[in-house]
Structure formats: C-alpha cells, structure tokens
PDB file of C-alpha atoms in Angstrom:
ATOM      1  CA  UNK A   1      -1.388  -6.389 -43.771  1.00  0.00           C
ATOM      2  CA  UNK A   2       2.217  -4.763 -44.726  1.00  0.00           C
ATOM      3  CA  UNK A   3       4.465  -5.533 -41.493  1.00  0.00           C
ATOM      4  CA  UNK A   4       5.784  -2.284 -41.461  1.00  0.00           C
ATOM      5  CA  UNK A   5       2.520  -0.816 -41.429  1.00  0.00           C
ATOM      6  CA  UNK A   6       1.332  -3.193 -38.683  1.00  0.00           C
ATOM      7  CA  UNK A   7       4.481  -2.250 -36.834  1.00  0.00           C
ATOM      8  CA  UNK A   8       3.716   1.463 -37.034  1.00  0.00           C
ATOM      9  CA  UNK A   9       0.020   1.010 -36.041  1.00  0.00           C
ATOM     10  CA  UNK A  10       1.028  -1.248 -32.903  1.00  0.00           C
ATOM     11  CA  UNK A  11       3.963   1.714 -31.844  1.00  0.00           C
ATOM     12  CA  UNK A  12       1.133   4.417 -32.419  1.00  0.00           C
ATOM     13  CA  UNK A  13      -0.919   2.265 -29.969  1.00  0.00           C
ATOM     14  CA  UNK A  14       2.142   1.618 -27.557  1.00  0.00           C
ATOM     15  CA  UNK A  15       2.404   5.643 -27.133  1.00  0.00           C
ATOM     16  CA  UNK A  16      -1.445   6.397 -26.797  1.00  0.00           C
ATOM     17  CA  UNK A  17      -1.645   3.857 -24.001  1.00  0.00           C
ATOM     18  CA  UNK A  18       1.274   5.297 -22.483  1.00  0.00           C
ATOM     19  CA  UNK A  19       0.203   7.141 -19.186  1.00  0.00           C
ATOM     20  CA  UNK A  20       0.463  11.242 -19.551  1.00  0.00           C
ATOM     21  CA  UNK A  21       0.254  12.875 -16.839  1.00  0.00           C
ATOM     22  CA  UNK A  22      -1.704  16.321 -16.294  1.00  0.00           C
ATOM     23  CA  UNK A  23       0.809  19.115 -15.528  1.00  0.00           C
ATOM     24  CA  UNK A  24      -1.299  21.002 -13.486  1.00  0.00           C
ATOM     25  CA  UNK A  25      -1.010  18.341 -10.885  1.00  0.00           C
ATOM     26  CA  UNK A  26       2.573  18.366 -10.792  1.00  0.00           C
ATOM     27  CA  UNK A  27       3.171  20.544  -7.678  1.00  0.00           C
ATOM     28  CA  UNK A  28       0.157  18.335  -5.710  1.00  0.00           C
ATOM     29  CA  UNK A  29       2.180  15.352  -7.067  1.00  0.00           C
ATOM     30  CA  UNK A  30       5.108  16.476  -5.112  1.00  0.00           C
ATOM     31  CA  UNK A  31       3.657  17.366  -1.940  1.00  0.00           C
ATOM     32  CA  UNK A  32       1.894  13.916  -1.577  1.00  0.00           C
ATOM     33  CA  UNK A  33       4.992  12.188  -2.642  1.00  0.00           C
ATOM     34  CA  UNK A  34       6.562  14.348  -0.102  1.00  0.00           C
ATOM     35  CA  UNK A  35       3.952  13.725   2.234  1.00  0.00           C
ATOM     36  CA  UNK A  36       3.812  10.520   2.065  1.00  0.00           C
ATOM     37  CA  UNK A  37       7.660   9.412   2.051  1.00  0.00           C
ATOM     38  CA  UNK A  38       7.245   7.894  -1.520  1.00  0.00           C
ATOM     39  CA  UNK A  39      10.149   7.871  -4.003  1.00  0.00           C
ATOM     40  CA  UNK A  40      10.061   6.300  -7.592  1.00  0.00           C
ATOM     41  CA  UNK A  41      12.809   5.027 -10.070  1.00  0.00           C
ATOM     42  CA  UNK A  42      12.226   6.779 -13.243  1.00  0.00           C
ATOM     43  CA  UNK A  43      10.594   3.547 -14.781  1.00  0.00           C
ATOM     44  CA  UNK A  44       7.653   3.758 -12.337  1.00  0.00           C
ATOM     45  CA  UNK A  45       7.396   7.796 -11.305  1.00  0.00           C
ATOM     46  CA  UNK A  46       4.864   8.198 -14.732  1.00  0.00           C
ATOM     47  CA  UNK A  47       3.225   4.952 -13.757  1.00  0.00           C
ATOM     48  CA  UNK A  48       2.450   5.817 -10.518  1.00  0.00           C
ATOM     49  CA  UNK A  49       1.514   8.879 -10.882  1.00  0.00           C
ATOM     50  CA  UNK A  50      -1.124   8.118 -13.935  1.00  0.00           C
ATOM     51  CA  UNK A  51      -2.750   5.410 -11.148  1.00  0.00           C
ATOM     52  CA  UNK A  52      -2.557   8.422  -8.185  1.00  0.00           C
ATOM     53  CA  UNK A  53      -4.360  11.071 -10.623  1.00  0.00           C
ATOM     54  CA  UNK A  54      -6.826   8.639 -11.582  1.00  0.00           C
ATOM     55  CA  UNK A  55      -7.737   8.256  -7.574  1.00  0.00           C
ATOM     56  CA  UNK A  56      -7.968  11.206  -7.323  1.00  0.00           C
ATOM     57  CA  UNK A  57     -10.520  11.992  -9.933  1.00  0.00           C
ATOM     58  CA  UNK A  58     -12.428   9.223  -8.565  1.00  0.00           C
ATOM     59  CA  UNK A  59     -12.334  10.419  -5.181  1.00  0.00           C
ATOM     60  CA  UNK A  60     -13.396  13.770  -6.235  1.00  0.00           C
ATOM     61  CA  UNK A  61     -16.488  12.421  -7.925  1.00  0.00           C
ATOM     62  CA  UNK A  62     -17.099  10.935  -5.025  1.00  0.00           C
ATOM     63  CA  UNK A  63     -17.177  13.646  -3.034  1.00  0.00           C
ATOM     64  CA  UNK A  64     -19.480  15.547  -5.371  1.00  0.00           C
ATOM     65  CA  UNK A  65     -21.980  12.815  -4.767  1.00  0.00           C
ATOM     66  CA  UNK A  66     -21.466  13.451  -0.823  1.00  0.00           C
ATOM     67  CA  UNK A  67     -21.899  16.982  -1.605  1.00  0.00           C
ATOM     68  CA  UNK A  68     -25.154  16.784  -3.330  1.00  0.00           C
ATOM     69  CA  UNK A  69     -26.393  14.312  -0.481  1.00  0.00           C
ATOM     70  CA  UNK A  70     -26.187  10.749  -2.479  1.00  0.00           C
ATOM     71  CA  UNK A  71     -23.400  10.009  -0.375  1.00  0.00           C
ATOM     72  CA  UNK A  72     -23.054   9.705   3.711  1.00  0.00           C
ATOM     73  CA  UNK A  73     -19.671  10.387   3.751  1.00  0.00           C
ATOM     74  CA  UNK A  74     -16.206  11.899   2.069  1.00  0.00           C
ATOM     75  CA  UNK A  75     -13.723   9.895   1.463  1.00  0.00           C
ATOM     76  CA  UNK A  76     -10.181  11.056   0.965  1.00  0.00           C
ATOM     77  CA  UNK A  77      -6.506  10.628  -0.772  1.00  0.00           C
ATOM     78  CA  UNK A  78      -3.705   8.820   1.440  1.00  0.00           C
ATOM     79  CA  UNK A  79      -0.341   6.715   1.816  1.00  0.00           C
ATOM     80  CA  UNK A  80      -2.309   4.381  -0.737  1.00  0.00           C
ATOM     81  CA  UNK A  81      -3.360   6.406  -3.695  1.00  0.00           C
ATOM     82  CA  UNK A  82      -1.165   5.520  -5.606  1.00  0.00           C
ATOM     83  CA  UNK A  83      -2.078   1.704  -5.518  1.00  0.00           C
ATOM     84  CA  UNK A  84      -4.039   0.668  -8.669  1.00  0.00           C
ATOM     85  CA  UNK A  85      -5.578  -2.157  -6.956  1.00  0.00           C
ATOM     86  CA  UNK A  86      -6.569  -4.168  -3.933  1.00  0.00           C
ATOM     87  CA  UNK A  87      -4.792  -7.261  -4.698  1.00  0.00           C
ATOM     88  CA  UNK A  88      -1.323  -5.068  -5.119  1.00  0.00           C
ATOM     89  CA  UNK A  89      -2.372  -3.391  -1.435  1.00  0.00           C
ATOM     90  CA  UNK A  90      -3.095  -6.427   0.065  1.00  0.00           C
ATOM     91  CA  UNK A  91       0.409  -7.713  -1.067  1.00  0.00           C
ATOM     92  CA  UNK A  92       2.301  -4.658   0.433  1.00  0.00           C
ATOM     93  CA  UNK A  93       0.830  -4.377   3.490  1.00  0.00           C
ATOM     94  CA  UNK A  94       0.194  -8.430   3.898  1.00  0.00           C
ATOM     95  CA  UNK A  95       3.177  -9.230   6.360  1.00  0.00           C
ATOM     96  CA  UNK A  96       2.017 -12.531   6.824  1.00  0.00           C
ATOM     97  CA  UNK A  97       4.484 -14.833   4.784  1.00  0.00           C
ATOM     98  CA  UNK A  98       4.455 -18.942   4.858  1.00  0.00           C
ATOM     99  CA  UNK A  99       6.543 -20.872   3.285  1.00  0.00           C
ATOM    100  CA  UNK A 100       6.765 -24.315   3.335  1.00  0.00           C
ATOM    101  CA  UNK A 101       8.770 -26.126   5.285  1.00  0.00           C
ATOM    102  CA  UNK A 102      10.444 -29.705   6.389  1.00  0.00           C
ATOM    103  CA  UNK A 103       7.286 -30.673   7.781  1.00  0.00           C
ATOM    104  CA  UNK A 104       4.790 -28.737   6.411  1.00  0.00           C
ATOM    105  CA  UNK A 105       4.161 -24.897   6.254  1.00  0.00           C
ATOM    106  CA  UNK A 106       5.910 -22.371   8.672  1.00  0.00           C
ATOM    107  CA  UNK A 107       5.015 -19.352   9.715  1.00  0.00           C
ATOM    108  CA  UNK A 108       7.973 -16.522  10.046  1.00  0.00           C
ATOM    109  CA  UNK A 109       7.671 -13.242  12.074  1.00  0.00           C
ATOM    110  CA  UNK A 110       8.406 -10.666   9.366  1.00  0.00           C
ATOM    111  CA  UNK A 111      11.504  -8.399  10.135  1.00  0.00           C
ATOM    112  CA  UNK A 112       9.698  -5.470  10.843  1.00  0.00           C
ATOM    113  CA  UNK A 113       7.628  -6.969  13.511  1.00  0.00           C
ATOM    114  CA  UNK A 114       7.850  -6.265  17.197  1.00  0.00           C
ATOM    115  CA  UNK A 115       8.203  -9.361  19.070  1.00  0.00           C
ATOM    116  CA  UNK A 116       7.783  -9.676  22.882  1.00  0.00           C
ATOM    117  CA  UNK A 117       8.545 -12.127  25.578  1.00  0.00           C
ATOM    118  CA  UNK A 118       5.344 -13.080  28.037  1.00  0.00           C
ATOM    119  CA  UNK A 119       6.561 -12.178  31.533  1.00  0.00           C
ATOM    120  CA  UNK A 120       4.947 -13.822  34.810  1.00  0.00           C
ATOM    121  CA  UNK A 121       4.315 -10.933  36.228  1.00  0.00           C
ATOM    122  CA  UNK A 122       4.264 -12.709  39.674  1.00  0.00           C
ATOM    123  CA  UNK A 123       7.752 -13.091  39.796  1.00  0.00           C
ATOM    124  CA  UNK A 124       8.437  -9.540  39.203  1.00  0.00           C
ATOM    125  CA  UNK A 125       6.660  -7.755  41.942  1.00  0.00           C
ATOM    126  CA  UNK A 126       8.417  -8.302  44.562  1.00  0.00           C
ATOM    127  CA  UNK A 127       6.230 -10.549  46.327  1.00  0.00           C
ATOM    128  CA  UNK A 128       6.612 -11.115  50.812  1.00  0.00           C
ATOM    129  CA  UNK A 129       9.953 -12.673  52.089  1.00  0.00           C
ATOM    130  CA  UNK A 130       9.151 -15.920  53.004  1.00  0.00           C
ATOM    131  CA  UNK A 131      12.445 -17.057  54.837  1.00  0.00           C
ATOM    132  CA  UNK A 132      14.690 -20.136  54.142  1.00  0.00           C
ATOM    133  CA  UNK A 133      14.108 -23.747  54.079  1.00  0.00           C
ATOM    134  CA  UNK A 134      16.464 -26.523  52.920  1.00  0.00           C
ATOM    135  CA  UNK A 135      15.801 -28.873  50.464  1.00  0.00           C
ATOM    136  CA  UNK A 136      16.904 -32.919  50.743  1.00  0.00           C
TER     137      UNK A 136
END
C-alpha cells in the first residue's frame, strides 16, 4: 500500500472515531455540568461529554424496559455519568491509598478525610467530688 494513501485512510479513521456530540443535548449538557459542579479543559469537555450522552441513552433504554414492565425499577443520571467505566469510578472515589513503606505498607488518611480523637467520656462529665488525699 502507497504510504500516503495509508496515511490518509488512518486520518479518515482518526476523525470518524472522534467523539461528536449531538447538539440537541447541548443545553442538558450544561445544566448537569452545572448541576453537578463539573468543569473540563478543552482536551476532555468532547470526551466527556460523548461518554455522558452515551449514559444517557443507555439509561433511557433502560427505563423503557421499566416502563413496559421487564424492569423493577428506574434508574437515573448523576454526579457519575460521565464516567465511562467502573474501574475509572472506583479510582476517583477510592480514597484508600497505600504505599509502601520502611517496613512494609502504610496506610495514610487521605486529606480530605475527617479525623477524630476518641474521648473517655468519663472524664468529661463531671463526675462527684471526691475530696483530697495525699500521695507518698
């Protein structure tokens, strides 16, 4: 095969696999970004939003299913629609990080954690006066 024609065939290919996105969906787009608090850098906004319409499609024909009673229940779009799949959800929403360590692996309490301190709550009651005594 003529490299320039192979070269011509593979950008043709390139472009078709590119994702287009259905303008219709543009203003729903918005509002769920919106919604949702999400906000892309221009390499990943056509990404994104190729993997959120195709959710939503799915979730639709889901719903049809649910509406014609093959289904026992709806399901719909959220925070994670636009998560192609589980393995990239389970490592945003994973906060569990180890690392390996000195002596083995350690575990880290991920920044956005809330920590707390065990209190005895005994000692914070108040408890009865129970007088003086010295101690030798």
């Amino acid at each position: 095969m003529h490299p320039l024609l192979f070269l011509a065939a593979l950008c043709l290919a390139i472009a078709s696999a590119a994702p287009h996105g259905d303008p219709n969906l543009d203003a729903r787009w918005s509002q769920w970004k919106a919604a949702h608090g999400k906000i892309y850098n221009e390499d990943d906004e056509g990404w994104r939003k190729s993997v959120w319409e195709t959710n939503m499609w799915l979730i639709e024909q889901y719903n049809q299913k649910y509406n014609q009673d093959k289904q026992g229940f709806t399901v719909a779009m959220n925070g994670f629609a636009d998560m192609q799949t589980d393995e990239e959800f389970r490592n945003t929403m994973n906060g569990l990080k180890i690392q390996k360590g000195k002596n083995g692996k350690m575990f880290h309490i991920p920044l956005f954690a809330s920590t707390s301190v065990p209190v005895d709550k005994r000692q914070t009651t108040g408890g009865k006066k129970q007088g003086t005594f010295d101690v030798e």
